[in-house]
Amino acid sequence: MGALGHYIEREGVATAQISLIREQTAAIRPSRALWVPFMLGRPFGAPNEPGFQRRVLQSLLSLFERPAGPVLEDFPENAPDSAPTDSGFACPVSFAAASTGAGGLARALRDEIAQLAPWYDLARKRRGRSTVGVFGATVEDAANHVATYLGDKPDPPAVAGMTAGLAVKRACDDIKAYYYEAAAAQPGNLAAKAIDEWFWRDTAAAQAFLAIREICINSADESLKPLAKLSLIPRSVIDRLSAKP
Amino acid sequence: MARLTDFSASEQKHHLDKIRDLPDFGATPFVAGPPLRERRVAIITTSGVHLRGDRPFAMGAADYRVIPGDTPHADLIMSHSSVNFDRSGFQEDVNVVFPLDRLRELQAEGVVGSVSDYHYAFMGAAPIRALEAKARELAALLKKDRVDAVLLTPV
């Protein structure tokens, strides 16, 4: 982010940026930056908090009134707590069922998707939108593609010119978006962290992603290897699994 | 939280390694301009957001996508390569990543002069040096559009 600021400002256009990792911004020294103490992925604090988002934006815009730089200021407020509870939520298909049931993990993944469908549909209706769609087909198609990696013969990408790695990545991203959107529609007003916990601890989808990560690590396909490093499983999840005795 | 001390050890290391690997940007440029109420503002996000029909970002892509200002929220999706940031906020409300509605409100109140008809998105996991050529290209487009205030928003 700071690099873009340098490059664009050097061409004569004034910039002001949000900083999420203060140490990185301090090292890059962009022209104008506002550090915010929010979780990664939420540079304006919290969803559906227009007043708060507006205060962040106004603070950012105010940096254009400074006479000289570089400027690195701290936003003084923490993000509002948008979800008060994280209890009472259970996945339709348990991990145990996913690993031992008839049809194995691929079947469990498809079952979960079917069982989450009413909640996903409700989320889409309430929000008027869905972020599922980078794979370029339905979430069921995405799951079918992922499922072939759990068997003996992975399907090639359906789109000509697309690498195997990109196809798997986009399929997994759509599956995850589907689960997260469905979970957010369920009773309990779950916080982001609670949905993360549920997804990575309790779902067949997460177990499928972990299995595919192992396949990527050992694959001869160069397009699959980067997925294992940074694009399938969050570092926090890998850390947690590594810490298990 | 996005304080480094809140992250796990490996996440801290990842972010600190990025600092170690930064190129030398030299002196910080600082472009002066008119008062905020006269400025024309555009948003550049590195969230990997784009229109549903656009080509998704490839791994390590350093190119950008155009987001017309009249794009409905329902047409925006995200194809960032990283899984190490929250997407549930964006799923719920585009403005937590791409605050165009808030910017328009401030324009209506006269806080900023105008809002560009075009905004832009990169995918933040791109190698830093690879961004320079596209950033320069974009700066030329922004100047043609008389934009004199760019908001850079990461994820």
Short mmCIF file of N, CA and C in Angstrom, two decimals, chain A residues 173-232:
data_model
loop_
_atom_site.label_atom_id
_atom_site.label_comp_id
_atom_site.label_asym_id
_atom_site.label_seq_id
_atom_site.Cartn_x
_atom_site.Cartn_y
_atom_site.Cartn_z
N ASP A 173 -12.07 -20.51 -2.55
CA ASP A 173 -12.53 -19.18 -2.11
C ASP A 173 -14.06 -19.08 -2.17
N ASP A 174 -14.64 -19.62 -3.23
CA ASP A 174 -16.11 -19.56 -3.34
C ASP A 174 -16.77 -20.42 -2.27
N ILE A 175 -16.22 -21.59 -2.03
CA ILE A 175 -16.79 -22.46 -0.99
C ILE A 175 -16.74 -21.75 0.36
N LYS A 176 -15.60 -21.17 0.66
CA LYS A 176 -15.44 -20.50 1.95
C LYS A 176 -16.41 -19.31 2.06
N ALA A 177 -16.51 -18.53 1.00
CA ALA A 177 -17.44 -17.38 1.03
C ALA A 177 -18.87 -17.86 1.27
N TYR A 178 -19.23 -18.95 0.64
CA TYR A 178 -20.57 -19.53 0.79
C TYR A 178 -20.83 -19.91 2.25
N TYR A 179 -19.87 -20.60 2.87
CA TYR A 179 -20.01 -21.01 4.27
C TYR A 179 -20.13 -19.78 5.18
N TYR A 180 -19.26 -18.79 4.96
CA TYR A 180 -19.23 -17.62 5.85
C TYR A 180 -20.52 -16.81 5.71
N GLU A 181 -21.00 -16.68 4.48
CA GLU A 181 -22.24 -15.92 4.29
C GLU A 181 -23.41 -16.68 4.91
N ALA A 182 -23.44 -17.99 4.74
CA ALA A 182 -24.51 -18.79 5.34
C ALA A 182 -24.46 -18.73 6.87
N ALA A 183 -23.26 -18.83 7.42
CA ALA A 183 -23.13 -18.82 8.89
C ALA A 183 -23.58 -17.48 9.47
N ALA A 184 -23.26 -16.40 8.76
CA ALA A 184 -23.62 -15.07 9.27
C ALA A 184 -25.12 -14.85 9.31
N ALA A 185 -25.86 -15.63 8.50
CA ALA A 185 -27.32 -15.46 8.47
C ALA A 185 -28.00 -16.23 9.60
N GLN A 186 -27.29 -17.16 10.22
CA GLN A 186 -27.92 -18.00 11.25
C GLN A 186 -28.09 -17.23 12.56
N PRO A 187 -28.97 -17.70 13.41
CA PRO A 187 -29.18 -17.01 14.69
C PRO A 187 -27.88 -16.92 15.49
N GLY A 188 -27.73 -15.84 16.23
CA GLY A 188 -26.56 -15.71 17.09
C GLY A 188 -25.71 -14.51 16.76
N ASN A 189 -25.93 -13.89 15.58
CA ASN A 189 -25.16 -12.71 15.21
C ASN A 189 -23.68 -12.93 15.46
N LEU A 190 -23.15 -13.94 14.80
CA LEU A 190 -21.78 -14.38 15.05
C LEU A 190 -20.74 -13.35 14.68
N ALA A 191 -19.73 -13.19 15.52
CA ALA A 191 -18.59 -12.33 15.21
C ALA A 191 -17.72 -13.04 14.17
N ALA A 192 -16.90 -12.26 13.49
CA ALA A 192 -16.01 -12.81 12.46
C ALA A 192 -15.15 -13.94 13.04
N LYS A 193 -14.65 -13.71 14.23
CA LYS A 193 -13.75 -14.70 14.84
C LYS A 193 -14.50 -16.01 15.11
N ALA A 194 -15.76 -15.90 15.52
CA ALA A 194 -16.54 -17.10 15.81
C ALA A 194 -16.81 -17.90 14.55
N ILE A 195 -17.06 -17.20 13.45
CA ILE A 195 -17.28 -17.92 12.18
C ILE A 195 -15.98 -18.59 11.74
N ASP A 196 -14.88 -17.89 11.92
CA ASP A 196 -13.56 -18.49 11.62
C ASP A 196 -13.35 -19.77 12.43
N GLU A 197 -13.63 -19.67 13.73
CA GLU A 197 -13.43 -20.83 14.61
C GLU A 197 -14.28 -22.00 14.15
N TRP A 198 -15.53 -21.70 13.86
CA TRP A 198 -16.46 -22.76 13.41
C TRP A 198 -15.93 -23.37 12.11
N PHE A 199 -15.61 -22.54 11.14
CA PHE A 199 -15.23 -23.06 9.84
C PHE A 199 -14.00 -23.96 9.96
N TRP A 200 -12.96 -23.45 10.62
CA TRP A 200 -11.70 -24.20 10.62
C TRP A 200 -11.69 -25.37 11.60
N ARG A 201 -12.55 -25.36 12.60
CA ARG A 201 -12.55 -26.46 13.57
C ARG A 201 -13.59 -27.53 13.23
N ASP A 202 -14.73 -27.12 12.65
CA ASP A 202 -15.87 -28.01 12.64
C ASP A 202 -16.39 -28.44 11.28
N THR A 203 -15.82 -27.96 10.20
CA THR A 203 -16.46 -28.26 8.91
C THR A 203 -15.64 -29.24 8.06
N ALA A 204 -16.37 -29.97 7.25
CA ALA A 204 -15.73 -30.86 6.28
C ALA A 204 -14.98 -30.04 5.24
N ALA A 205 -15.50 -28.85 4.94
CA ALA A 205 -14.81 -28.00 3.96
C ALA A 205 -13.39 -27.70 4.42
N ALA A 206 -13.24 -27.34 5.68
CA ALA A 206 -11.90 -27.04 6.18
C ALA A 206 -11.02 -28.28 6.12
N GLN A 207 -11.60 -29.41 6.44
CA GLN A 207 -10.82 -30.65 6.39
C GLN A 207 -10.40 -30.95 4.94
N ALA A 208 -11.28 -30.65 4.01
CA ALA A 208 -10.94 -30.84 2.60
C ALA A 208 -9.82 -29.89 2.19
N PHE A 209 -9.89 -28.64 2.65
CA PHE A 209 -8.84 -27.67 2.32
C PHE A 209 -7.49 -28.14 2.87
N LEU A 210 -7.51 -28.66 4.10
CA LEU A 210 -6.25 -29.13 4.70
C LEU A 210 -5.69 -30.32 3.92
N ALA A 211 -6.59 -31.19 3.46
CA ALA A 211 -6.13 -32.34 2.66
C ALA A 211 -5.54 -31.86 1.34
N ILE A 212 -6.18 -30.87 0.73
CA ILE A 212 -5.69 -30.36 -0.56
C ILE A 212 -4.36 -29.64 -0.36
N ARG A 213 -4.19 -29.00 0.78
CA ARG A 213 -2.90 -28.35 1.05
C ARG A 213 -1.76 -29.38 1.02
N GLU A 214 -2.01 -30.53 1.60
CA GLU A 214 -0.99 -31.59 1.58
C GLU A 214 -0.70 -32.04 0.15
N ILE A 215 -1.77 -32.14 -0.64
CA ILE A 215 -1.60 -32.52 -2.05
C ILE A 215 -0.76 -31.47 -2.78
N CYS A 216 -1.04 -30.20 -2.49
CA CYS A 216 -0.30 -29.11 -3.14
C CYS A 216 1.18 -29.14 -2.76
N ILE A 217 1.44 -29.39 -1.49
CA ILE A 217 2.84 -29.44 -1.02
C ILE A 217 3.62 -30.48 -1.80
N ASN A 218 2.98 -31.61 -2.07
CA ASN A 218 3.68 -32.74 -2.70
C ASN A 218 3.49 -32.79 -4.22
N SER A 219 2.79 -31.82 -4.77
CA SER A 219 2.49 -31.87 -6.20
C SER A 219 3.68 -31.46 -7.05
N ALA A 220 3.75 -32.06 -8.23
CA ALA A 220 4.77 -31.65 -9.20
C ALA A 220 4.30 -30.45 -10.01
N ASP A 221 3.03 -30.09 -9.87
CA ASP A 221 2.45 -28.96 -10.60
C ASP A 221 2.85 -27.66 -9.90
N GLU A 222 3.64 -26.84 -10.58
CA GLU A 222 4.15 -25.61 -9.96
C GLU A 222 3.02 -24.63 -9.61
N SER A 223 1.89 -24.73 -10.29
CA SER A 223 0.80 -23.79 -10.00
C SER A 223 0.09 -24.14 -8.69
N LEU A 224 0.27 -25.38 -8.23
CA LEU A 224 -0.38 -25.79 -6.99
C LEU A 224 0.46 -25.47 -5.75
N LYS A 225 1.77 -25.41 -5.91
CA LYS A 225 2.64 -25.25 -4.74
C LYS A 225 2.39 -23.95 -3.96
N PRO A 226 2.17 -22.80 -4.63
CA PRO A 226 1.96 -21.57 -3.85
C PRO A 226 0.71 -21.63 -2.96
N LEU A 227 -0.25 -22.44 -3.36
CA LEU A 227 -1.47 -22.54 -2.54
C LEU A 227 -1.14 -23.05 -1.15
N ALA A 228 -0.20 -23.99 -1.10
CA ALA A 228 0.14 -24.59 0.19
C ALA A 228 0.74 -23.57 1.12
N LYS A 229 1.44 -22.59 0.54
CA LYS A 229 2.17 -21.65 1.37
C LYS A 229 1.27 -20.56 1.94
N LEU A 230 0.43 -19.97 1.10
CA LEU A 230 -0.27 -18.78 1.62
C LEU A 230 -1.71 -18.60 1.17
N SER A 231 -2.23 -19.46 0.35
CA SER A 231 -3.51 -19.11 -0.25
C SER A 231 -4.65 -20.07 0.02
N LEU A 232 -4.46 -21.02 0.90
CA LEU A 232 -5.57 -21.91 1.26
C LEU A 232 -5.89 -21.86 2.74
#
